[in-house]
PDB file of C-alpha atoms in Angstrom:
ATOM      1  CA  UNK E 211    -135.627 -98.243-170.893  1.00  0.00           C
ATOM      2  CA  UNK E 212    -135.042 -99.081-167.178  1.00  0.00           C
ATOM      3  CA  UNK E 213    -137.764-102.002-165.960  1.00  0.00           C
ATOM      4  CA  UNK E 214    -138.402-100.847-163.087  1.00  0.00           C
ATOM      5  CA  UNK E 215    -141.194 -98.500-161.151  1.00  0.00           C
ATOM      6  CA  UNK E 216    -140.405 -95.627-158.671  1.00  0.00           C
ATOM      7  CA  UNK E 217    -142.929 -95.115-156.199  1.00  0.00           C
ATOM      8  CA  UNK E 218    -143.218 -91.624-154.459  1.00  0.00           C
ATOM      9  CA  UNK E 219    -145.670 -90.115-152.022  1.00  0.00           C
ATOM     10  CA  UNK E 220    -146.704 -86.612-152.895  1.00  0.00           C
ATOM     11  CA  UNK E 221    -147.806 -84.138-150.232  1.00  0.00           C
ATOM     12  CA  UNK E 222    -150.365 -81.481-151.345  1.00  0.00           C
ATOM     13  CA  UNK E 223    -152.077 -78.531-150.401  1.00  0.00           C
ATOM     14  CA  UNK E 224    -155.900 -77.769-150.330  1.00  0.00           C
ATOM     15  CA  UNK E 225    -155.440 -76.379-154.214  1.00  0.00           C
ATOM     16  CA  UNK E 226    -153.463 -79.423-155.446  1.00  0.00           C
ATOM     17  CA  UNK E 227    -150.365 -78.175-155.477  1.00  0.00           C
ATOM     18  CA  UNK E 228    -147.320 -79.796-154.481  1.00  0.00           C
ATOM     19  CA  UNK E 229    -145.915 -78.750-151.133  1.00  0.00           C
ATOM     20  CA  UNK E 230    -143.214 -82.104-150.823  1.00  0.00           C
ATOM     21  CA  UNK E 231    -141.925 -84.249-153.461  1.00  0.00           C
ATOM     22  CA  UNK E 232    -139.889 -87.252-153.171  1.00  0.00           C
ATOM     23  CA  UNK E 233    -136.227 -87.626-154.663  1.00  0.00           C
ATOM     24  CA  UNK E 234    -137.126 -89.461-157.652  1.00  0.00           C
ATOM     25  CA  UNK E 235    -139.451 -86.824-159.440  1.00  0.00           C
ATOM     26  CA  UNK E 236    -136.894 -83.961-158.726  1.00  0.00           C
ATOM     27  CA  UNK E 237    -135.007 -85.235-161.700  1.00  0.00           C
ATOM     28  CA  UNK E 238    -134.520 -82.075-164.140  1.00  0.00           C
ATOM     29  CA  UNK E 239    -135.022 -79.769-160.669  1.00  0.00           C
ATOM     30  CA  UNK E 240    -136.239 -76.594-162.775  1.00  0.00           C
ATOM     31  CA  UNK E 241    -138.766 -78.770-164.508  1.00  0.00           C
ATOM     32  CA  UNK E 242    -140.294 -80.492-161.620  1.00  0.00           C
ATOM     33  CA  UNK E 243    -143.506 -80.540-161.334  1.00  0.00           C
ATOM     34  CA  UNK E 244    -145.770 -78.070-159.106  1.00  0.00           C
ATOM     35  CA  UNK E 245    -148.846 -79.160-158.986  1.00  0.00           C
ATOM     36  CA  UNK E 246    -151.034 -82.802-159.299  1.00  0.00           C
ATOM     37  CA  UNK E 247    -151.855 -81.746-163.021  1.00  0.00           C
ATOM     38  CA  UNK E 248    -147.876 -81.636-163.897  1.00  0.00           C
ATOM     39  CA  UNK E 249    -147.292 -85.030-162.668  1.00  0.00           C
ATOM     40  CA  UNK E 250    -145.752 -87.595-164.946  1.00  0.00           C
ATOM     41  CA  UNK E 251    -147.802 -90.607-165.591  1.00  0.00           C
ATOM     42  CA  UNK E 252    -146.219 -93.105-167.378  1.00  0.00           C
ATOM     43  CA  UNK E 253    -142.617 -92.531-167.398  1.00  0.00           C
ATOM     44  CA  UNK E 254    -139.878 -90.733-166.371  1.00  0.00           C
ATOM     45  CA  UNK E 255    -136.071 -90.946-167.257  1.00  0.00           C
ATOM     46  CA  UNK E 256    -137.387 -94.668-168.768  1.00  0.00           C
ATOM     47  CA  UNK E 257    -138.467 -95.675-165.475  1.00  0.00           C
ATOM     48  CA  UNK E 258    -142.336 -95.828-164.988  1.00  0.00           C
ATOM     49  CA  UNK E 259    -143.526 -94.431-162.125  1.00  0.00           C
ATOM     50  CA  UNK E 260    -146.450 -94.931-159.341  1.00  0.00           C
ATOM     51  CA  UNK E 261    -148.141 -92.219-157.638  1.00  0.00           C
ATOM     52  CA  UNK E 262    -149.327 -92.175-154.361  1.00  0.00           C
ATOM     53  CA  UNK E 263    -150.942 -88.953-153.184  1.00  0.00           C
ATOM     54  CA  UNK E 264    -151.265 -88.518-149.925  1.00  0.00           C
ATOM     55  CA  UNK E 265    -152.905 -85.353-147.478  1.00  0.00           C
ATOM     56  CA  UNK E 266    -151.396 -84.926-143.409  1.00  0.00           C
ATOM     57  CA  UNK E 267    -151.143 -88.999-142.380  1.00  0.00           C
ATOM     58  CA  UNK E 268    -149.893 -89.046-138.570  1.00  0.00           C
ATOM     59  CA  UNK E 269    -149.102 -93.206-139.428  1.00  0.00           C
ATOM     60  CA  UNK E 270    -147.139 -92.807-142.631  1.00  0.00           C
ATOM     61  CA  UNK E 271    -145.324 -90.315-140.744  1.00  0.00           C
ATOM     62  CA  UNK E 272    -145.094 -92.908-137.777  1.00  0.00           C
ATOM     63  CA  UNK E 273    -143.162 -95.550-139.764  1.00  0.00           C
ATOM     64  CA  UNK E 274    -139.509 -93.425-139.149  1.00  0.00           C
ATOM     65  CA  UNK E 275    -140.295 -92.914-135.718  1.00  0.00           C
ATOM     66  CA  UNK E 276    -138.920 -94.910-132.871  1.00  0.00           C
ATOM     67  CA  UNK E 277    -140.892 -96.075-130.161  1.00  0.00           C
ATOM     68  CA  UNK E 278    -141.500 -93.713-127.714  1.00  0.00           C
ATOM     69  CA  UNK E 279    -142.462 -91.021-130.404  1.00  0.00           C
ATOM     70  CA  UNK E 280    -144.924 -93.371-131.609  1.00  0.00           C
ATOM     71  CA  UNK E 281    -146.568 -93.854-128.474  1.00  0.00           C
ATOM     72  CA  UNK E 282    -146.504 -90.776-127.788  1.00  0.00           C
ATOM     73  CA  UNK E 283    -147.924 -89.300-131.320  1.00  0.00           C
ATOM     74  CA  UNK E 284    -151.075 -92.182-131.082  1.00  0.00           C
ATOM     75  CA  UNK E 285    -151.752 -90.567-127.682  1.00  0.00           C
ATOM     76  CA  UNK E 286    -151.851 -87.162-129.307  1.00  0.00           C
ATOM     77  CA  UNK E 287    -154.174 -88.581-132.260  1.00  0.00           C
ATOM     78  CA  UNK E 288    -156.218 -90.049-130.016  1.00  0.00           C
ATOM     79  CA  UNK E 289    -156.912 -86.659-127.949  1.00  0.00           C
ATOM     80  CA  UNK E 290    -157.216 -84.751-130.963  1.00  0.00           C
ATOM     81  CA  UNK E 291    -160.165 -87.805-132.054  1.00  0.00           C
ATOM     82  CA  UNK E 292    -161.453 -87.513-128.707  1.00  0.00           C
ATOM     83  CA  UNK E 293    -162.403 -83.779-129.373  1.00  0.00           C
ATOM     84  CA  UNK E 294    -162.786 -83.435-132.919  1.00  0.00           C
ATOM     85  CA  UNK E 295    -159.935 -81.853-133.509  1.00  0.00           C
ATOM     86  CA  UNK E 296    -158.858 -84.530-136.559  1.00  0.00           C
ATOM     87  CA  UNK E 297    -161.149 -82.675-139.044  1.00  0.00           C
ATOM     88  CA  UNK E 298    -159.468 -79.376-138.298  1.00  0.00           C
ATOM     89  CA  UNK E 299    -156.567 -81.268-139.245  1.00  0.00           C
ATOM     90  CA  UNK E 300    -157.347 -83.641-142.091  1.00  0.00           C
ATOM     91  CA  UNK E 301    -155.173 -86.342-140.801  1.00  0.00           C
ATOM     92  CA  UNK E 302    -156.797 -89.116-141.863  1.00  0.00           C
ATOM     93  CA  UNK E 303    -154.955 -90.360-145.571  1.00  0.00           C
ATOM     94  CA  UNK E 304    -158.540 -91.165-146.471  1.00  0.00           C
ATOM     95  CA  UNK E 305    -159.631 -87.771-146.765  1.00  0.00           C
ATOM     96  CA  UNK E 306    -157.251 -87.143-149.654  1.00  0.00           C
ATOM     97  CA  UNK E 307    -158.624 -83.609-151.631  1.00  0.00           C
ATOM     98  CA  UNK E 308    -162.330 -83.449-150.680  1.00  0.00           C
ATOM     99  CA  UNK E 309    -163.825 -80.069-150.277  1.00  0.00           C
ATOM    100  CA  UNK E 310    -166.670 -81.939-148.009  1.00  0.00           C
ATOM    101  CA  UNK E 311    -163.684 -81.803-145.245  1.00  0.00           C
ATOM    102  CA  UNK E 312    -162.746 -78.264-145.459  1.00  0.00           C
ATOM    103  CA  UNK E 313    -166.287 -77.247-145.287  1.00  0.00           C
ATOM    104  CA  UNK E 314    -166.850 -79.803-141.977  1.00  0.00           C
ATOM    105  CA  UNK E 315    -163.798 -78.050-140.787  1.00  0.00           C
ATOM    106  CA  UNK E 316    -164.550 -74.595-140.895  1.00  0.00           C
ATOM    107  CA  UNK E 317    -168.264 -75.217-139.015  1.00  0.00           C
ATOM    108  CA  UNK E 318    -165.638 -77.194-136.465  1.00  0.00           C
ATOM    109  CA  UNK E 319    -163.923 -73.999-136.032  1.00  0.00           C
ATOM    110  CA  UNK E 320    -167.302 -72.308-135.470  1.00  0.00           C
ATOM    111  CA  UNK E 321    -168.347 -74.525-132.575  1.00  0.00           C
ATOM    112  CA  UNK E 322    -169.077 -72.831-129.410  1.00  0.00           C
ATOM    113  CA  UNK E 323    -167.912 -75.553-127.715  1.00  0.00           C
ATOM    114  CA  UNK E 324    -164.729 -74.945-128.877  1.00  0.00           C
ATOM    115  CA  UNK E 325    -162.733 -73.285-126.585  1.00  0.00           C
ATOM    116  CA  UNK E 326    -164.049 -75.577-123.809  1.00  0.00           C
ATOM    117  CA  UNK E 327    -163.004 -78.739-126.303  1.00  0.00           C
ATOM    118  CA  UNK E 328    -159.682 -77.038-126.666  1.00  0.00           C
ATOM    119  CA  UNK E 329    -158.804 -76.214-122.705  1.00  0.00           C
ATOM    120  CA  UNK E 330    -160.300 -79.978-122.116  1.00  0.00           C
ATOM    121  CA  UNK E 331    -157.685 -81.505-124.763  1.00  0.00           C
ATOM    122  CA  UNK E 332    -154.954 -79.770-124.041  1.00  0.00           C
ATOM    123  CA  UNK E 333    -154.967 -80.796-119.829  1.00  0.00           C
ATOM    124  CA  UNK E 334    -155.659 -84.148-120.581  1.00  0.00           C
ATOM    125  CA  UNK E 335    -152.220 -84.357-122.594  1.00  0.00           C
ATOM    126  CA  UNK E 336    -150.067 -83.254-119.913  1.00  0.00           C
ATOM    127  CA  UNK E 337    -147.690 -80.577-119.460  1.00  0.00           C
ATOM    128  CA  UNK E 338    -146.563 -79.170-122.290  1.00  0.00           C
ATOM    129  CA  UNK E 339    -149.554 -78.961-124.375  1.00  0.00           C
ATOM    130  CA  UNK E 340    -150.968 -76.909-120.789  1.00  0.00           C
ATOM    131  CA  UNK E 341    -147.705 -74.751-121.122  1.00  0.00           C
ATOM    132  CA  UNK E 342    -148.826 -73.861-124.570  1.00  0.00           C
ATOM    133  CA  UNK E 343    -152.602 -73.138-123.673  1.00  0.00           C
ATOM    134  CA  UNK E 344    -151.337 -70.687-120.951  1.00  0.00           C
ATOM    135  CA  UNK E 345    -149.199 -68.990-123.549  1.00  0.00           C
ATOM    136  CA  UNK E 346    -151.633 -68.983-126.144  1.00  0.00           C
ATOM    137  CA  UNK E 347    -154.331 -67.702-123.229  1.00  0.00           C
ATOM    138  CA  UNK E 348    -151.769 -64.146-123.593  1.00  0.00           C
ATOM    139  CA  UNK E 349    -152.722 -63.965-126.972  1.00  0.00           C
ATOM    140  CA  UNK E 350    -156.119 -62.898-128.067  1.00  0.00           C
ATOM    141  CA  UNK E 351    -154.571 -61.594-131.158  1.00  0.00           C
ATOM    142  CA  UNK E 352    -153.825 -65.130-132.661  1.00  0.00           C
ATOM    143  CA  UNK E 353    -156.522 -67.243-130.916  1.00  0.00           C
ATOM    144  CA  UNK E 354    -159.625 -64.504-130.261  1.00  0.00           C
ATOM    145  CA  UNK E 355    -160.936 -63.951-127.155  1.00  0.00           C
ATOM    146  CA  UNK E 356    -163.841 -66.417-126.362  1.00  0.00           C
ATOM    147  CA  UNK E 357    -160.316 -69.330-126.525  1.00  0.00           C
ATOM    148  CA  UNK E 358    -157.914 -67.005-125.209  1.00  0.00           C
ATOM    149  CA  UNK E 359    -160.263 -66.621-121.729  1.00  0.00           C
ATOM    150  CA  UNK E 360    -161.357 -70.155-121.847  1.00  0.00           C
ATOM    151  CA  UNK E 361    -157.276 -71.273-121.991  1.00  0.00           C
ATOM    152  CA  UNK E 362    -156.323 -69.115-119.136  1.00  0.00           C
ATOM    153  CA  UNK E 363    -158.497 -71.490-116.965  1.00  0.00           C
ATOM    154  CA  UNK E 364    -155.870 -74.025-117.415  1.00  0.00           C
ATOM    155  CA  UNK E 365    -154.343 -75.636-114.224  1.00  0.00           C
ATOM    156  CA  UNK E 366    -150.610 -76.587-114.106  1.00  0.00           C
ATOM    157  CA  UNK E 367    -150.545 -80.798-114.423  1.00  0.00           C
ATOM    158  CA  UNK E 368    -148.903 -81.022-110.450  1.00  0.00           C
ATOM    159  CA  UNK E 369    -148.544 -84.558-108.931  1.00  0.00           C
ATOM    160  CA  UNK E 370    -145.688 -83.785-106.278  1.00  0.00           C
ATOM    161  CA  UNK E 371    -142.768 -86.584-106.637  1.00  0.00           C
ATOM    162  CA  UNK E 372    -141.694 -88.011-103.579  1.00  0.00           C
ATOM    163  CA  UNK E 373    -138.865 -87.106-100.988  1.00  0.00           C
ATOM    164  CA  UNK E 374    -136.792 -90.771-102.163  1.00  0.00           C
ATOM    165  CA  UNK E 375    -136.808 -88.835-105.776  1.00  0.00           C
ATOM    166  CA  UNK E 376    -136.005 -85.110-104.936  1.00  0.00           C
ATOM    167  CA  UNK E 377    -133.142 -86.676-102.351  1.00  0.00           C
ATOM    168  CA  UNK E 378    -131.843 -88.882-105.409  1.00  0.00           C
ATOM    169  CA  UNK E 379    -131.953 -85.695-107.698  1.00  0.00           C
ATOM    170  CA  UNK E 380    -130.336 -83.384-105.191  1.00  0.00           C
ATOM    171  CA  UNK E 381    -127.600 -85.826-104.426  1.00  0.00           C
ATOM    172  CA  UNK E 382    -126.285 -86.628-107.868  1.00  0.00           C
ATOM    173  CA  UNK E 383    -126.560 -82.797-109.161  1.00  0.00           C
ATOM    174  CA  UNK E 384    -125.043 -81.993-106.301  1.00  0.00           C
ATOM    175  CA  UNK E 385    -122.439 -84.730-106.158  1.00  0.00           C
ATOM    176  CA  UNK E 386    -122.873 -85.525-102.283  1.00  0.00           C
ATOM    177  CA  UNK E 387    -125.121 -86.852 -99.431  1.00  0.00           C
ATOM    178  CA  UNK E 388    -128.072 -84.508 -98.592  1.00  0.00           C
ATOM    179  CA  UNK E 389    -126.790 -84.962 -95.301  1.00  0.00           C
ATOM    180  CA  UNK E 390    -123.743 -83.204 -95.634  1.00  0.00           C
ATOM    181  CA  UNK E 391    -125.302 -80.974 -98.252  1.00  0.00           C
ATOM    182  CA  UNK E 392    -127.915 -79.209 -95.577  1.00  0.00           C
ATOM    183  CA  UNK E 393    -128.143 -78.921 -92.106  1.00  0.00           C
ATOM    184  CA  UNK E 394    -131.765 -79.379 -92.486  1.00  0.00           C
ATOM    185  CA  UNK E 395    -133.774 -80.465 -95.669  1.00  0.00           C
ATOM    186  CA  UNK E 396    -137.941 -80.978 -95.269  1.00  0.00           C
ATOM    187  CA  UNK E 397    -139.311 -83.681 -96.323  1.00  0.00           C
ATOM    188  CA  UNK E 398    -142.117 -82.260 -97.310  1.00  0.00           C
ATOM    189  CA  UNK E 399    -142.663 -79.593-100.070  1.00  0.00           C
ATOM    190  CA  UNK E 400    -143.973 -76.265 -99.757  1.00  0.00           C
ATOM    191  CA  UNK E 401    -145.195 -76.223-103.593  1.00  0.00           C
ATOM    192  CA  UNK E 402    -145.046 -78.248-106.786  1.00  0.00           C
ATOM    193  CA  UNK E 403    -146.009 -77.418-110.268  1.00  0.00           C
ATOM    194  CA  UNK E 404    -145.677 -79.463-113.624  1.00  0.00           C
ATOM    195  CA  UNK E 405    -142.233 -79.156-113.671  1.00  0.00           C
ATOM    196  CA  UNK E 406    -140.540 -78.411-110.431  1.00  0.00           C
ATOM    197  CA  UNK E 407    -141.090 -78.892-106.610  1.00  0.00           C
ATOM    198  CA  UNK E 408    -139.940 -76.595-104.007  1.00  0.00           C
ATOM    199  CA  UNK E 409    -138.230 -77.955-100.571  1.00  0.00           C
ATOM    200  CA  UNK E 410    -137.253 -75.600 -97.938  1.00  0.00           C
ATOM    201  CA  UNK E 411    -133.796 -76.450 -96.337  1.00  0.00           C
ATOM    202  CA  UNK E 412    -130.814 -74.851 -94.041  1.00  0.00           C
ATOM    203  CA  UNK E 413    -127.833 -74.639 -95.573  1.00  0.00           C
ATOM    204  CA  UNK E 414    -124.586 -76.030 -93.436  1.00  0.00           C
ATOM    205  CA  UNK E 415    -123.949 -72.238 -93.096  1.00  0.00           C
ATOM    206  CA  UNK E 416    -127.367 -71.435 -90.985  1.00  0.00           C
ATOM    207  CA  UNK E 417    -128.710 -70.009 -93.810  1.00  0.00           C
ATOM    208  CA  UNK E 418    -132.461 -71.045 -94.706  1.00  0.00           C
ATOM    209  CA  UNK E 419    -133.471 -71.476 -98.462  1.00  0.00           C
ATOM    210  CA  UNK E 420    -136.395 -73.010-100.762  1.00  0.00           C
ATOM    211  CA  UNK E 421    -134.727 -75.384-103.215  1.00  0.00           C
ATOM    212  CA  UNK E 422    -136.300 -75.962-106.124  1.00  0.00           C
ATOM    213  CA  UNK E 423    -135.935 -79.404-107.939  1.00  0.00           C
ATOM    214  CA  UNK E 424    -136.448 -79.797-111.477  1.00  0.00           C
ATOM    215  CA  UNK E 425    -138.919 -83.233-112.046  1.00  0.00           C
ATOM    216  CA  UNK E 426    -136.454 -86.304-113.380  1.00  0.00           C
ATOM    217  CA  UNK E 427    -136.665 -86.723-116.944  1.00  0.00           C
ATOM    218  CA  UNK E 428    -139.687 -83.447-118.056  1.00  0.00           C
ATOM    219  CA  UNK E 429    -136.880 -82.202-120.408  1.00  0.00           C
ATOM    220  CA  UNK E 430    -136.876 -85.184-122.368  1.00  0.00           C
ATOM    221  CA  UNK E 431    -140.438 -85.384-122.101  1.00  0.00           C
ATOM    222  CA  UNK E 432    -141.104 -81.712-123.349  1.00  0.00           C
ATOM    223  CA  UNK E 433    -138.902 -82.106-126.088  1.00  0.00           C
ATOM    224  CA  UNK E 434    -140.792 -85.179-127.460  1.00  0.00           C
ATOM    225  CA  UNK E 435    -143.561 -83.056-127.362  1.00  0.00           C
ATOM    226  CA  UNK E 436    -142.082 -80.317-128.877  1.00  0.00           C
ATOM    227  CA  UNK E 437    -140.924 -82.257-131.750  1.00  0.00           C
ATOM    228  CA  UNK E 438    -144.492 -83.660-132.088  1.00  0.00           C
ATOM    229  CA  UNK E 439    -146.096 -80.126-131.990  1.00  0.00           C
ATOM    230  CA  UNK E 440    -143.815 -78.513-134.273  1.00  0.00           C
ATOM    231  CA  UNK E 441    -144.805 -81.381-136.831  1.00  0.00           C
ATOM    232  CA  UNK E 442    -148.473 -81.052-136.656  1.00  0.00           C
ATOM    233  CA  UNK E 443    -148.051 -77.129-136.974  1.00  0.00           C
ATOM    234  CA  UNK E 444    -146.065 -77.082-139.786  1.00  0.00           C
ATOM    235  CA  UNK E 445    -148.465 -79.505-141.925  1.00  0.00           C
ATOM    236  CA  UNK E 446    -151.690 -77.836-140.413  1.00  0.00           C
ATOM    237  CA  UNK E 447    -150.273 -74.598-141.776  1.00  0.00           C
ATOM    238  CA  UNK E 448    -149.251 -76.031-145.598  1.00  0.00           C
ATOM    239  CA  UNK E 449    -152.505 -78.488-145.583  1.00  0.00           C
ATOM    240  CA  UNK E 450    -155.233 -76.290-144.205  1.00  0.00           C
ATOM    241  CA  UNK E 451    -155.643 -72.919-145.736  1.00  0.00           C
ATOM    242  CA  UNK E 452    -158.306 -71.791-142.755  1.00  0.00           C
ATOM    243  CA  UNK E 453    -155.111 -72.526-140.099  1.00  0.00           C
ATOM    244  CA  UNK E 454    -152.584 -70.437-141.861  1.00  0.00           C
ATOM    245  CA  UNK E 455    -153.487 -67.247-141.042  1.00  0.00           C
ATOM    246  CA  UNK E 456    -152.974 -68.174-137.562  1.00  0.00           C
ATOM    247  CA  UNK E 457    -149.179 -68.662-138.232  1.00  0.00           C
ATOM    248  CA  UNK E 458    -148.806 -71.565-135.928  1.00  0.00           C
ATOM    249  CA  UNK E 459    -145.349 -72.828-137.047  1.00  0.00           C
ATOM    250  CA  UNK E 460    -144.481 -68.902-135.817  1.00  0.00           C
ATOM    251  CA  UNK E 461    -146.415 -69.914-132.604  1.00  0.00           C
ATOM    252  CA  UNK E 462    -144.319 -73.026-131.980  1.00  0.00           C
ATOM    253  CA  UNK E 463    -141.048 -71.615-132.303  1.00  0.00           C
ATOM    254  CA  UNK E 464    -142.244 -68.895-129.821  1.00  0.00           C
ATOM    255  CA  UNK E 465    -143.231 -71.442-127.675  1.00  0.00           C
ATOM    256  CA  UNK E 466    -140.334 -73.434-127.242  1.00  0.00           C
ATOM    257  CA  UNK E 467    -137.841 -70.438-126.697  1.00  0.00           C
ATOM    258  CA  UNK E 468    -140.856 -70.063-123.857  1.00  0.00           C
ATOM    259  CA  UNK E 469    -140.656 -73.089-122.258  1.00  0.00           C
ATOM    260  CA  UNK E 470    -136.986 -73.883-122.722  1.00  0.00           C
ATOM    261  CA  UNK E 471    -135.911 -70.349-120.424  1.00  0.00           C
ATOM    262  CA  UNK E 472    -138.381 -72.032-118.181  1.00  0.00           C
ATOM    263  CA  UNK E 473    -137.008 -75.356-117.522  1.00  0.00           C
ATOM    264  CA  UNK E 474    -133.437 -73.881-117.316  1.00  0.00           C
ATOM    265  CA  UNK E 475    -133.280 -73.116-113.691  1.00  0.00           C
ATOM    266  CA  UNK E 476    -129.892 -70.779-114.465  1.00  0.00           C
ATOM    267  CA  UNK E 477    -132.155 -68.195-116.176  1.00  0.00           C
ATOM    268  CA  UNK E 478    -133.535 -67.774-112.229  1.00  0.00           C
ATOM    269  CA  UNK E 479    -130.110 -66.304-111.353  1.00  0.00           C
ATOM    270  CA  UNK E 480    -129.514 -63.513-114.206  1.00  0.00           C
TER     271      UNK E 480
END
């Protein structure tokens, strides 16, 4: 018999059974087990083996992640905290399989003051998440109407960047001095939204135009976020029964084919 222990974490649904299962118990594939019951509990192949069952857990998740992503997921938990939205969830390992938490959950999803709790969240995390509200504010049919009225409320996150950083992002997409570029460029910007700003300018030619600038780096940062949001859908929809109806890993990937033909400024010219 092999002396040694294989430790595994199992992920599980609402009705214990097995959504995820680690390498080691997939041994015999058509015989692995499919739900907590099936489980092996002393050995396996000779090898004993340790359980550890596990629900959503945003920091076991964490551990893989590199930095930025875990910054950026804690500020995400700590929103969702903020609001209550971690008992719609379940992230928290130590609510493993307790039907207390579905039942807090679905009077969470009751609340009145949840569509106000759900505009409030998603502005305070920034772009994206608002880009998502104002989609989701266009669909009554997924989120109801009392959430899809309250979300349309939501203002685009808009601090204007400064003339030093739209003349550094003009010059080096444009590969020359902003000087030679324009005849005339303002220094001062006729709008700006969460992900662009708009400069009007004369073109060498005499010709006047707005020129819009795409913020430095909201690509990167949408895509973090996107990668983030498409995690927390996909194990709200396995792990919470009263979530899957809405479909929200169908949401997500609506989303980001949304918000991708946004930020690419080509799409403007078709």
């Amino acid at each position: 018999a092999l002396n040694k222990v294989l430790t595994t974490t199992v992920w599980v649904n609402e009705d214990r059974q097995i959504i995820s299962l680690a390498d080691e118990l997939k041994i015999g594939h058509n015989n692995a087990p499919r739900s907590i019951e099936d489980l092996p509990r002393t050995s396996l192949v000779g090898a004993y083996v340790s359980l550890q069952i596990r629900t959503d857990n945003f920091d076991t998740a964490a551990e893989s992640m590199d930095k930025k992503t875990k910054q950026r997921l804690g500020e995400i938990r700590e929103a969702l905290k903020k609001y209550g939205f971690d008992k719609i969830l379940g992230q928290s390992a130590k609510n493993k399989i307790r039907r207390k938490d579905d039942d807090e959950s679905s009077e969470l999803l009751l609340d009145d003051e949840i569509p106000v709790k759900l505009r409030l969240m998603l502005q305070d995390l920034g772009t994206t998440f608002i880009k998502l509200g104002q989609l989701l504010s266009t669909r009554p049919d997924v989120v109801g109407d009392r959430i899809a009225n309250e979300l349309a409320n939501l203002q685009d996150d808009n601090p204007a960047i400064t003339y030093e950083q739209v003349k550094a992002i003009v010059e080096r997409e444009l590969n020359g001095k902003i000087e030679d570029l324009f005849e005339d460029f303002s220094q001062q910007h006729l709008a700006t939204a969460s992900i662009g700003q708009v400069h009007e300018a004369k073109l060498v030619t005499g010709e006047r135009v707005a020129v819009k600038i795409q913020k430095e780096g909201i690509t990167d940062k949408i895509d973090l976020d996107l990668r983030i949001m498409k995690y927390i859908a996909n194990r709200a929809d396995k792990l919470k029964a009263n979530l899957r109806k809405l479909n929200l890993p169908g949401i997500m990937e609506e989303f980001d084919r949304s918000i991708h033909k946004e930020i690419d400024y080509n799409n403007e010219f078709m």
